[in-house]
mmCIF file of C-alpha atoms in Angstrom:
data_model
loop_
_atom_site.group_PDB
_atom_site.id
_atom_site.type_symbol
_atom_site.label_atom_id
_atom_site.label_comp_id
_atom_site.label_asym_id
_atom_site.label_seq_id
_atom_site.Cartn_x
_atom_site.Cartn_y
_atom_site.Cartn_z
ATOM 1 C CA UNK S 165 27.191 90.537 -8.654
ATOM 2 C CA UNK S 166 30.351 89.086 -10.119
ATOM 3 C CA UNK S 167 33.715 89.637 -8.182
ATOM 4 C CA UNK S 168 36.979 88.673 -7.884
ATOM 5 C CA UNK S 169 39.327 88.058 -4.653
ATOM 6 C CA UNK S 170 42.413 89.752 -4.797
ATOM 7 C CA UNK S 171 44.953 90.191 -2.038
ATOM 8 C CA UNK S 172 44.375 93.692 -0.261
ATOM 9 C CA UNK S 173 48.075 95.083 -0.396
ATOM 10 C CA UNK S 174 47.726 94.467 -4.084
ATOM 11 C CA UNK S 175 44.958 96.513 -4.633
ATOM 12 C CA UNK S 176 46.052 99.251 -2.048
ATOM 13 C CA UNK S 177 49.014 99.663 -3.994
ATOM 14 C CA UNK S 178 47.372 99.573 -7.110
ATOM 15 C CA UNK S 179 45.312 102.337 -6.414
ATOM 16 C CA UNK S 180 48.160 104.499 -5.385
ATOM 17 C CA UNK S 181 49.778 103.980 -8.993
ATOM 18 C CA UNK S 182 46.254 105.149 -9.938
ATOM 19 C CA UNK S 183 46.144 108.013 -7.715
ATOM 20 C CA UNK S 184 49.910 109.282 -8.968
ATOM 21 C CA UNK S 185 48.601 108.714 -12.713
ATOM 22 C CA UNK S 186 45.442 110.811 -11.809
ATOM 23 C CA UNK S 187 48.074 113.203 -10.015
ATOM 24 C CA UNK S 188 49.724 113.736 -13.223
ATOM 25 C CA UNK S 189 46.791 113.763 -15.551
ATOM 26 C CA UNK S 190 43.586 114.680 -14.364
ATOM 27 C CA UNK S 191 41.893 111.327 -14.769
ATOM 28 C CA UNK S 192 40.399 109.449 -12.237
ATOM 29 C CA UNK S 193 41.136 105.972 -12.517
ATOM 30 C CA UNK S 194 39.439 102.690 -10.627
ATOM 31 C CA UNK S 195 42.389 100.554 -9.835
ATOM 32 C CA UNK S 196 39.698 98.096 -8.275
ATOM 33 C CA UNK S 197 38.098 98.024 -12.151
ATOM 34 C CA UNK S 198 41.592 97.519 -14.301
ATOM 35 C CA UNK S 199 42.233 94.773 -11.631
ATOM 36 C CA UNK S 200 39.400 92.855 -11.682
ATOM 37 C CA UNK S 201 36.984 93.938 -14.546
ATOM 38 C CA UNK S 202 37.632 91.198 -17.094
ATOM 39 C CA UNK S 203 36.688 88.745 -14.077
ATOM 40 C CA UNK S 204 33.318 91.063 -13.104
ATOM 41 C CA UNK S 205 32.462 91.691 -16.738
ATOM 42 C CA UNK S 206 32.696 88.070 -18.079
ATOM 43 C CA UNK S 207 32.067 86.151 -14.844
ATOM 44 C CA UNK S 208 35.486 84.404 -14.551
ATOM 45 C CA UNK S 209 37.499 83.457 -11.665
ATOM 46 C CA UNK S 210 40.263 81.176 -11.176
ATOM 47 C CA UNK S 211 40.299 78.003 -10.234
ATOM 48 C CA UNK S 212 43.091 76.888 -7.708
ATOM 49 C CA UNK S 213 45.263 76.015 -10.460
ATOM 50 C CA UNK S 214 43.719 76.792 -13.321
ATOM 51 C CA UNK S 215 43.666 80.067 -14.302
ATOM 52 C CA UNK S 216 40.194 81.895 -14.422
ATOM 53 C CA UNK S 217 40.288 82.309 -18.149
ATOM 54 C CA UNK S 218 40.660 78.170 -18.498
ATOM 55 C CA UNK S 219 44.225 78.774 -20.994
ATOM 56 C CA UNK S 220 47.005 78.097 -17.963
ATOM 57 C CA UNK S 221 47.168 75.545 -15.759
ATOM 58 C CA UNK S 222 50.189 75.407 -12.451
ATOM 59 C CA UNK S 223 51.436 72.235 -12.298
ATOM 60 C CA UNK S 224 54.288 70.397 -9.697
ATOM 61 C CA UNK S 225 57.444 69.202 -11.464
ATOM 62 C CA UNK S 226 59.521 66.037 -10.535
ATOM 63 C CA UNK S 227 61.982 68.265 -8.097
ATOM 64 C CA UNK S 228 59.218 69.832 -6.143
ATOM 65 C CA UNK S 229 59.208 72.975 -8.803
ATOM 66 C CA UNK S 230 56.208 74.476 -9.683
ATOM 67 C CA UNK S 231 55.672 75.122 -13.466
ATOM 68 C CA UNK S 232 52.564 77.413 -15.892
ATOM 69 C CA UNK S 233 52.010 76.762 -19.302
ATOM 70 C CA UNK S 234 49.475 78.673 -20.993
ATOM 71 C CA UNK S 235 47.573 76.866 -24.215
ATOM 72 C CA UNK S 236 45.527 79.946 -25.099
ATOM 73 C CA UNK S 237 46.965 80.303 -29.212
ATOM 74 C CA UNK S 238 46.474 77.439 -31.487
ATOM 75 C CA UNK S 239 49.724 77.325 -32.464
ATOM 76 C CA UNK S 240 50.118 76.548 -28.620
ATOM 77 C CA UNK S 241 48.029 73.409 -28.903
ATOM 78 C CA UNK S 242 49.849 72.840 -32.014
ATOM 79 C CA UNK S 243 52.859 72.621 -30.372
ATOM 80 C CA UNK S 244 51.753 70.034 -27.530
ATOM 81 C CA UNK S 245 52.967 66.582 -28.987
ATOM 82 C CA UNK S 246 56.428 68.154 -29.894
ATOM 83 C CA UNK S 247 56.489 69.299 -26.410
ATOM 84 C CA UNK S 248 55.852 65.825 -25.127
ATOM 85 C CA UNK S 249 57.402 64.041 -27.707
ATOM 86 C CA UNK S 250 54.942 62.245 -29.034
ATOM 87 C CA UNK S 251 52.920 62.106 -32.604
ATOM 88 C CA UNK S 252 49.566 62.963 -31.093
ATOM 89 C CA UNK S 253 48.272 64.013 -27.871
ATOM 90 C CA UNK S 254 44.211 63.263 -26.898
ATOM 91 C CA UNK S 255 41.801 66.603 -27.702
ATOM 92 C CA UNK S 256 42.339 67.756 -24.007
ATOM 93 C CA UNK S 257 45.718 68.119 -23.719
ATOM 94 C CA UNK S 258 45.960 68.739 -20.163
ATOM 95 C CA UNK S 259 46.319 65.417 -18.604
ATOM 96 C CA UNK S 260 49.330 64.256 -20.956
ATOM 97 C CA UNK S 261 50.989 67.993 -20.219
ATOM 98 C CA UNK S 262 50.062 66.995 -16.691
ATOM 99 C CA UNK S 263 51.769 64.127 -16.542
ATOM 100 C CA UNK S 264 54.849 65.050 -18.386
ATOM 101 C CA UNK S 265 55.663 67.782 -16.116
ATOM 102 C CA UNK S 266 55.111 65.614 -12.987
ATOM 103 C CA UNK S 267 57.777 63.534 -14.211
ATOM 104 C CA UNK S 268 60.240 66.642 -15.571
ATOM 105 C CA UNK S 269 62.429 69.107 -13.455
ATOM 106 C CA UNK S 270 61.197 73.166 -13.598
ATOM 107 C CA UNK S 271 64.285 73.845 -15.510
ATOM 108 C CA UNK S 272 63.605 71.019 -18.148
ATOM 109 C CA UNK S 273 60.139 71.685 -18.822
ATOM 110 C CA UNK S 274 60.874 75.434 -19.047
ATOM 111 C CA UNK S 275 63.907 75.269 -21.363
ATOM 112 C CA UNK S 276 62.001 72.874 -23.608
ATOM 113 C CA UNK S 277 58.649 74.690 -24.091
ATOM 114 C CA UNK S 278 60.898 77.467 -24.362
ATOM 115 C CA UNK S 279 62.276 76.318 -27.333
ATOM 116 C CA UNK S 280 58.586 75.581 -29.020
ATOM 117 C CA UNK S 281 57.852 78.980 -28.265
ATOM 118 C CA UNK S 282 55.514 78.122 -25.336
ATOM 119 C CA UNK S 283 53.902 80.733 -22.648
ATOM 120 C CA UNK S 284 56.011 78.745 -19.903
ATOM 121 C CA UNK S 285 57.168 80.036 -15.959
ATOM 122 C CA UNK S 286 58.489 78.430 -13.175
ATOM 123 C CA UNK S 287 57.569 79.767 -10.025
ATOM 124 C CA UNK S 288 59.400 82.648 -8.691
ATOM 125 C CA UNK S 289 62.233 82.684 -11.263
ATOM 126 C CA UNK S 290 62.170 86.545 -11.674
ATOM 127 C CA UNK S 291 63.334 88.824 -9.192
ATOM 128 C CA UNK S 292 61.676 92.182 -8.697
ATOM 129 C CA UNK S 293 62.794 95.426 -10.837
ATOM 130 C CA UNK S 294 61.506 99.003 -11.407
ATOM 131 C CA UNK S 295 60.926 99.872 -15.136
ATOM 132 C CA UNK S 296 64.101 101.038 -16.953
ATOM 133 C CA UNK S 297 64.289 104.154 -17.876
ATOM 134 C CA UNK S 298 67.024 104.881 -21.004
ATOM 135 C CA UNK S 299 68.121 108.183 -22.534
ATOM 136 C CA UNK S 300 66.265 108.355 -26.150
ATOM 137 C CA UNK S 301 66.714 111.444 -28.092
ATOM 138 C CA UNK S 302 66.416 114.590 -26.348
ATOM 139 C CA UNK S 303 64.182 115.818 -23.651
ATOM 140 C CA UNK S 304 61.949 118.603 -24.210
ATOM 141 C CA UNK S 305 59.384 120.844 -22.288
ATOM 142 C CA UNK S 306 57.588 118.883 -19.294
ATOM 143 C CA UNK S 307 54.348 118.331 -20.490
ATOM 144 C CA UNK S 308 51.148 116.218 -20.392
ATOM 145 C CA UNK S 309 49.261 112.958 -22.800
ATOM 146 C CA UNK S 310 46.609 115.761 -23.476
ATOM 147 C CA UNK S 311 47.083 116.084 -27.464
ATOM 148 C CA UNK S 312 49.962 113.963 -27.856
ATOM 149 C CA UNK S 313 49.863 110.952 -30.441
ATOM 150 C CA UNK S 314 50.232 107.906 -29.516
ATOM 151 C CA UNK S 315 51.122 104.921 -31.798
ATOM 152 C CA UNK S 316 50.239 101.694 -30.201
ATOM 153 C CA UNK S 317 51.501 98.450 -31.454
ATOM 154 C CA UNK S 318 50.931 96.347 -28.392
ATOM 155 C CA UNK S 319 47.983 93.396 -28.136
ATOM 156 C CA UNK S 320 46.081 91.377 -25.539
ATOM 157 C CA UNK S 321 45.918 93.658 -22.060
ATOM 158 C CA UNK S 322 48.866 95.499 -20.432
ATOM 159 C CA UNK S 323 49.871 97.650 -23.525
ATOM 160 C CA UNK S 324 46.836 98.298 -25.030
ATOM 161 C CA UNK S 325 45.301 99.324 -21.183
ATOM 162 C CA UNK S 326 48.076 101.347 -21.183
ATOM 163 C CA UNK S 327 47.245 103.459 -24.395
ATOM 164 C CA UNK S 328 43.501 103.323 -23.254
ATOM 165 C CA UNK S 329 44.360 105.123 -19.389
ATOM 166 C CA UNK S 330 46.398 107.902 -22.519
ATOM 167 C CA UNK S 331 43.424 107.922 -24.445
ATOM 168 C CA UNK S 332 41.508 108.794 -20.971
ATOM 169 C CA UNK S 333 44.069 111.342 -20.660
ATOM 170 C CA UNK S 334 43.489 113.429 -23.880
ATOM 171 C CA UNK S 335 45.525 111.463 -26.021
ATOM 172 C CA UNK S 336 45.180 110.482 -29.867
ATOM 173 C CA UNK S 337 45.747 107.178 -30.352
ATOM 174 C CA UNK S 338 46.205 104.872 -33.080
ATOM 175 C CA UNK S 339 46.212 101.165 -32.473
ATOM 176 C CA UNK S 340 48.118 99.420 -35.113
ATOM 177 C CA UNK S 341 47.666 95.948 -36.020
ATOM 178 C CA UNK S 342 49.203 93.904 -38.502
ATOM 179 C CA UNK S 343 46.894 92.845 -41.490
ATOM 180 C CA UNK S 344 47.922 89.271 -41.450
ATOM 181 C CA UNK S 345 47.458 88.784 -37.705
ATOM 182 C CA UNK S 346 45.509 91.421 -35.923
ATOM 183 C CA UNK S 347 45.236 91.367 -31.929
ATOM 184 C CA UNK S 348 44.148 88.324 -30.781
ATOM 185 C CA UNK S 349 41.822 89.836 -28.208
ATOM 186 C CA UNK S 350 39.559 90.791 -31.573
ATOM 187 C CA UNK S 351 38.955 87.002 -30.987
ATOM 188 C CA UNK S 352 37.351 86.934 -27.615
ATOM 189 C CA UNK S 353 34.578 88.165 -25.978
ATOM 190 C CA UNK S 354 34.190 91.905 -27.584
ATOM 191 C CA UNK S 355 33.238 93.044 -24.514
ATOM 192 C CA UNK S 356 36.833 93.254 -23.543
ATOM 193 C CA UNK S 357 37.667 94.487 -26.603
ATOM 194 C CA UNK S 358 35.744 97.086 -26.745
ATOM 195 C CA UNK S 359 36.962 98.300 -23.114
ATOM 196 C CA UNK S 360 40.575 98.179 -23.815
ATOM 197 C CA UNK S 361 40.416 99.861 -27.441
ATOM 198 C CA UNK S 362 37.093 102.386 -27.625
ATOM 199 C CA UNK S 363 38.470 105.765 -28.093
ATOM 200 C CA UNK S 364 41.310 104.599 -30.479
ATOM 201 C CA UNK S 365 41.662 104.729 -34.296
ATOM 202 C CA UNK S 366 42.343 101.586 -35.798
ATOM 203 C CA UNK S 367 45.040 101.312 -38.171
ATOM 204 C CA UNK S 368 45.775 98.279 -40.219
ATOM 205 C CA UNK S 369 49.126 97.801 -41.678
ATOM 206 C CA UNK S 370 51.046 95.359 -43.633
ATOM 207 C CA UNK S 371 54.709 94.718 -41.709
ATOM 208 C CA UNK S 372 56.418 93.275 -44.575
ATOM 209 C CA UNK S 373 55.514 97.028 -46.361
ATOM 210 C CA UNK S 374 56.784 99.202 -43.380
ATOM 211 C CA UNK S 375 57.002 102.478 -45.078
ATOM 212 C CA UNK S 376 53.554 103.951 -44.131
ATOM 213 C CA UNK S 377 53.975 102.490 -40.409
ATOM 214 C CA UNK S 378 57.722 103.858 -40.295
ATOM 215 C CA UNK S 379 56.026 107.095 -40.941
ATOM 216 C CA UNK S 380 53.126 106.910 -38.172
ATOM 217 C CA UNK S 381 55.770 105.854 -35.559
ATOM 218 C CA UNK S 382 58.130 109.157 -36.793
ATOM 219 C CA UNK S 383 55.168 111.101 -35.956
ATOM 220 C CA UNK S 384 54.459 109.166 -32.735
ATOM 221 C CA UNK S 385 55.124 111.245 -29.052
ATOM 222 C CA UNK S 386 54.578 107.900 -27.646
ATOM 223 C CA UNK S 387 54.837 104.725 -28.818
ATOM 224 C CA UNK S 388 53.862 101.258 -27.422
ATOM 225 C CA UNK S 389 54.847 97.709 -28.324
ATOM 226 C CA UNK S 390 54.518 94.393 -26.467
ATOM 227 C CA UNK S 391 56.484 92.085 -29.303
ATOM 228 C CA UNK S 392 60.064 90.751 -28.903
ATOM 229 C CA UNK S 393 62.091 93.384 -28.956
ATOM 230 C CA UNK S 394 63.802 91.542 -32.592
ATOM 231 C CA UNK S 395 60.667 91.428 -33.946
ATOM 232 C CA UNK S 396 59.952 95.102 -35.046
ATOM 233 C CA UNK S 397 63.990 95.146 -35.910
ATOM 234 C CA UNK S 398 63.447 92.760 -38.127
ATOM 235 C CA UNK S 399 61.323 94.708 -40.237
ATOM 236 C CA UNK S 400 63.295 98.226 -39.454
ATOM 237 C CA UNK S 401 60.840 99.261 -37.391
ATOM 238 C CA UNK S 402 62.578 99.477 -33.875
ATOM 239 C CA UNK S 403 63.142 102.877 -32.300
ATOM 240 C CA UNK S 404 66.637 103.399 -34.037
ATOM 241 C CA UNK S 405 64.984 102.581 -37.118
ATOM 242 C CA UNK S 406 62.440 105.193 -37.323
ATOM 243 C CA UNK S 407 63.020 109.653 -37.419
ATOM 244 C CA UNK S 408 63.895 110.760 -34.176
ATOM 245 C CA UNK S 409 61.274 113.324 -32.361
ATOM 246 C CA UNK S 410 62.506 115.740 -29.500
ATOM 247 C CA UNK S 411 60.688 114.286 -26.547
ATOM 248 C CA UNK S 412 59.682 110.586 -28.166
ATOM 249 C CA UNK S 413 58.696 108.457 -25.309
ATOM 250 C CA UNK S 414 59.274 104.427 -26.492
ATOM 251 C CA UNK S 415 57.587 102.116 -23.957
ATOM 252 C CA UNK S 416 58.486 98.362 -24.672
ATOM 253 C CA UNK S 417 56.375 95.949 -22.349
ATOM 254 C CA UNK S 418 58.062 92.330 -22.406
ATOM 255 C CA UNK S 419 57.027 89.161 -20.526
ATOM 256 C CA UNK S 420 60.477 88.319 -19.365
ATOM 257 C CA UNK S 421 63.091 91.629 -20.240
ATOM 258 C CA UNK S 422 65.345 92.336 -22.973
ATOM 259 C CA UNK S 423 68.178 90.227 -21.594
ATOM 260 C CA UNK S 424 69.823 87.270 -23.078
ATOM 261 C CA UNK S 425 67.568 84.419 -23.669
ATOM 262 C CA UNK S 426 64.709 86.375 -21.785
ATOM 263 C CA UNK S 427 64.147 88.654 -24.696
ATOM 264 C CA UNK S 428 62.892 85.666 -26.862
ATOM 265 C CA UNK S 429 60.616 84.175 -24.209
ATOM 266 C CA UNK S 430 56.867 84.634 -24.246
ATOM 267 C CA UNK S 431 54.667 85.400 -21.660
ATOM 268 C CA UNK S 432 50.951 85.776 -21.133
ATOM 269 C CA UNK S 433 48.972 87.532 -17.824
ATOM 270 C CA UNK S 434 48.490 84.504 -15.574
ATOM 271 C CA UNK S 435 52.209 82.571 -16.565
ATOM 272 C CA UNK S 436 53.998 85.950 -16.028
ATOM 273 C CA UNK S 437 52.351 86.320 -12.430
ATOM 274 C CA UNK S 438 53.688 82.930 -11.235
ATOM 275 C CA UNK S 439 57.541 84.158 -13.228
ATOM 276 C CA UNK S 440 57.533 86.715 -10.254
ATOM 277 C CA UNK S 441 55.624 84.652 -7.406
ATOM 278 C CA UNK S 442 52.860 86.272 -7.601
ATOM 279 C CA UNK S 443 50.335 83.559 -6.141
ATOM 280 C CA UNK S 444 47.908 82.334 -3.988
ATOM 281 C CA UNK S 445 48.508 79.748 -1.112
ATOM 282 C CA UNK S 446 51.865 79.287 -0.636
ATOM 283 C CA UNK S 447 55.298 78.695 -2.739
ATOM 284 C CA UNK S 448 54.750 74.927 -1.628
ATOM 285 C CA UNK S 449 51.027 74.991 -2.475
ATOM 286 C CA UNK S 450 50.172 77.783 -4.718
ATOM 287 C CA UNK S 451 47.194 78.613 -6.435
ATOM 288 C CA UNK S 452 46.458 81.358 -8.973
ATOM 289 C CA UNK S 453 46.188 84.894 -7.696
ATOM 290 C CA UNK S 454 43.264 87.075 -10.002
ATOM 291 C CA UNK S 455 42.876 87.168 -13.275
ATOM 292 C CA UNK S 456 46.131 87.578 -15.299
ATOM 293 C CA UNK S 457 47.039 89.953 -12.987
ATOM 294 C CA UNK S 458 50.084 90.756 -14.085
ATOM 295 C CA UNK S 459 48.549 92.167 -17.337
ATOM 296 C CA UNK S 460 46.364 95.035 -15.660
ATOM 297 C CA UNK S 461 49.234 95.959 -13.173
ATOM 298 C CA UNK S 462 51.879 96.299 -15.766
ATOM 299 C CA UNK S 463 49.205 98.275 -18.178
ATOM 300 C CA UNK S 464 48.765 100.906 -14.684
ATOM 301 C CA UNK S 465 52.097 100.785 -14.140
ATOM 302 C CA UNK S 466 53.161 101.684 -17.523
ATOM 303 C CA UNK S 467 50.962 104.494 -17.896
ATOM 304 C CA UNK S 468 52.135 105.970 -14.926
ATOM 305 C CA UNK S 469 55.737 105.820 -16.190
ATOM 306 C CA UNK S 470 55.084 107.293 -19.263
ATOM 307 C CA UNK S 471 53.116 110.142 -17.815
ATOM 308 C CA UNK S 472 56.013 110.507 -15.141
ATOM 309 C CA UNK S 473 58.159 110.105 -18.523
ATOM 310 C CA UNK S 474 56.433 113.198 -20.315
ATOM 311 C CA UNK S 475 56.357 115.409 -16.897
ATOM 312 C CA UNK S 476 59.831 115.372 -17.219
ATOM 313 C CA UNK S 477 60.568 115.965 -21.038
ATOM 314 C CA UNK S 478 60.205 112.734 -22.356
ATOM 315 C CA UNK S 479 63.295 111.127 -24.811
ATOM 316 C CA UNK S 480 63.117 108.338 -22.776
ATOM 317 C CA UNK S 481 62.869 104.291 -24.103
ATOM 318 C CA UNK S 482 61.148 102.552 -21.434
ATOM 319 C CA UNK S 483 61.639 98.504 -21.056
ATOM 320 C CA UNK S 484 58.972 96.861 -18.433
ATOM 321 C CA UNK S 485 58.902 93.202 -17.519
ATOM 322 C CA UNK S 486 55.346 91.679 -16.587
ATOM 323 C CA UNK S 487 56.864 89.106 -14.748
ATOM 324 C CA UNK S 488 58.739 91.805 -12.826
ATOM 325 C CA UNK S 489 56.241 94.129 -12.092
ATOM 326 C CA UNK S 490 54.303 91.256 -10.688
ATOM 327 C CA UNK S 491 56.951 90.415 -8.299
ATOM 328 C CA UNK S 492 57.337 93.801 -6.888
ATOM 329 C CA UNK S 493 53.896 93.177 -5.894
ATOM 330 C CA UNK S 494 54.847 89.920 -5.002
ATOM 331 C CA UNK S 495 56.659 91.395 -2.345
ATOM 332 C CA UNK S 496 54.060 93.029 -0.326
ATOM 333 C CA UNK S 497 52.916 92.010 3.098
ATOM 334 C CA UNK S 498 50.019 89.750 3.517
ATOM 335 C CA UNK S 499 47.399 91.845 5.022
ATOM 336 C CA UNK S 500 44.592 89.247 3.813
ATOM 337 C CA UNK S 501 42.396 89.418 0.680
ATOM 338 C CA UNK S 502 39.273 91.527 -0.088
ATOM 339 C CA UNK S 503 36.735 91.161 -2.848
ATOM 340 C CA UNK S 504 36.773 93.761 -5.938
ATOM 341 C CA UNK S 505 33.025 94.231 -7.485
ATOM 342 C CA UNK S 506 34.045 97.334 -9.869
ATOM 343 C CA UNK S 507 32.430 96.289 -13.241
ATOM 344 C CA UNK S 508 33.717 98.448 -16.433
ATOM 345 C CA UNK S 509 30.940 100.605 -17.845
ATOM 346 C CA UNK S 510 29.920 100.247 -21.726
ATOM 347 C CA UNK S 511 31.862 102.884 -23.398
ATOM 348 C CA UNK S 512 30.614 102.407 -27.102
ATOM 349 C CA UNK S 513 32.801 99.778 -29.602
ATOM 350 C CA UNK S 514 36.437 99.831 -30.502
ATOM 351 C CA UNK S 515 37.011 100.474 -34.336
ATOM 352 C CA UNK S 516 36.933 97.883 -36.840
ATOM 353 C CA UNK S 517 39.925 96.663 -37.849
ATOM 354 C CA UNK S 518 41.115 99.409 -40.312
ATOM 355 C CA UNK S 519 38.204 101.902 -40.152
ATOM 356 C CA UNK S 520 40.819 104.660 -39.977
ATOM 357 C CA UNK S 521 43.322 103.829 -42.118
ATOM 358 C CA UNK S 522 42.448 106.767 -44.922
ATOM 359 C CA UNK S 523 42.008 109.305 -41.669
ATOM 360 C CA UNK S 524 45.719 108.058 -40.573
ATOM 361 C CA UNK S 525 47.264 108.519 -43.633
ATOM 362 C CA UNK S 526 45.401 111.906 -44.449
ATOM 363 C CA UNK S 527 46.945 113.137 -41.116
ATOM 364 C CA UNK S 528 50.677 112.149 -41.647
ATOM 365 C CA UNK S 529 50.012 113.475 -45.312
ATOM 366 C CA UNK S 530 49.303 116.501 -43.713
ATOM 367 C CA UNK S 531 52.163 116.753 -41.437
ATOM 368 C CA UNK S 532 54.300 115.717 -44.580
ATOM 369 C CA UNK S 533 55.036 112.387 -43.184
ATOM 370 C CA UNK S 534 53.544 110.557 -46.110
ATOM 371 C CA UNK S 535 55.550 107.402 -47.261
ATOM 372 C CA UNK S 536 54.535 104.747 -50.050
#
């Protein structure tokens, strides 16, 4: 049987989130199974400093930093020879990124694949810090996900396990995807998929014709997005953009925070973690902790909050950090590591990309939230 080591304060805390959101809800959640059920179901498991999915590697800088780059997007790979300044780079990448980083400070290598867009963290560079919790409309009657809709913009794993755990929870919702570029997870193993996004209508939508998406989200008790905050701006789409809702609970998951230059910098699962020192070994020899943990404790953690959110009235924009969140748990005591076995049970295929697009647009014709 596959498994995955994880360090036992991690998953003792992890299953109290789980218990609270269970508290709240009525659903029984495996915190052993968000943690490590990628890892069981697809046999992965990382390798010192490679990440068990293979797309981040940890590698020491010139001034004893420690520095992860993620190369899981090919526009990542794309971006390799402007990163190292050169006109090609071999098909394996890794050894010239390798190098180059070896003979770079943290802070240089950072600020530069910063500036290409890159999935980039230097070890321990973001302190600890609770989800914020902003005024957002007004509050209304304490109540629960049951029958609620929930419009869910994010991709990958933290937001969309999020709106799965308020699926579990009696929720409708409607994972939105943009025509041009739908979640890249539809690109991996469907297995995954399929656990993160059964249970949801799919809704396809064209950003650069926001009118029928303005409308879902002005319908929307809950929404969920995982892009740069200037991103859905942009396109008048951000939560001052759209009709306000008595209640409207707006939960923005980030890699880095909406501050300064952190609002603009990317973040996957595994890079994240080692933002917030969430490792194995030690800060002088660290090694990858999980699988992209930071992904499936934000995702708990976020549900929580947005069921704590909705207990008491809602009106509420939420802004989480993964790298955060990861080193809160970063934090804990090392009481030694234990093995996690849970394997996610087939629970029937997500949607296809789409399938309910007429059934999403009959319903907000119905509420008279229509728009062309």
């Amino acid at each position: 049987m596959a498994s995955l080591v994880v360090p036992l304060a991690l998953l003792s805390r992890a299953r109290r989130v789980a218990e609270a959101f269970g508290a709240l809800t009525g659903v029984g959640v495996d915190a052993g199974e968000l943690v490590a059920g990628r890892a069981t179901m697809l046999g992965l498991a990382p390798k010192g400093r490679v990440s068990a999915g293979g797309a981040t590697h940890l590698m020491p800088s010139r001034d004893d930093g420690w520095c992860a780059l993620t190369l899981s997007r090919p526009d990542d790979v794309e971006a390799v020879p402007a990163l190292l300044q050169r006109d090609t780079v071999d098909d394996d990448p890794w050894p010239a990124v390798h190098r180059w980083v070896a003979a770079n400070d943290a802070a240089d290598v950072t600020e530069r694949a910063r500036l290409l867009g890159l999935p980039v963290a230097a070890l321990g560079e973001t302190p600890a810090g609770p989800p914020r919790r902003y005024p957002f409309g007004a509050a209304t009657t304490p109540r629960g996900p049951a029958g609620l809709l929930v419009a869910d913009l994010s991709s990958m794993w933290a937001g969309p396990l999020c709106g799965q755990l308020l699926a579990r929870a009696g929720a409708t919702v409607v994972k939105v995807e943009s025509v041009a570029r739908p979640d890249g997870a539809r690109s991996g193993p469907s297995a995954f998929f399929d656990w993160m996004n059964h249970g949801k209508l799919s809704y396809a939508a064209d950003f650069d014709r926001p009118g029928p998406l303005k409308a879902l989200l002005s319908a929307a008790d809950v929404v969920i997005e995982s892009s740069r905050p200037a991103a859905l701006a942009r396109r008048g789409l951000g939560p001052t953009d759209v009709q306000p809702r008595d209640g409207r609970v707006w939960l923005r998951i980030t890699g880095h925070g909406t501050e300064g230059d952190r609002a603009n910098w990317v973040a996957f699962g595994d890079d994240a973690a080692v933002s917030g020192c969430l490792i194995g070994g030690t800060p002088a020899d660290p090694v990858f902790c999980g699988d992209a943990i930071a992904d499936p404790l934000t995702g708990l953690q976020a549900a929580l909050t947005v069921a704590e959110s909705l207990r008491d009235g809602g009106g509420e924009l939420i802004e989480m950090s993964m790298a955060a969140v990861a080193a809160s748990y970063a934090e804990l005591p090392d009481d030694g590591e234990t093995q996690c076995t849970a394997t996610p049970q087939p629970s029937g295929p997500a949607a296809p990309l789409g399938a309910d697009n007429a059934a999403v647009e009959q319903m907000l014709a119905d509420w008279g939230l229509a728009s062309c």
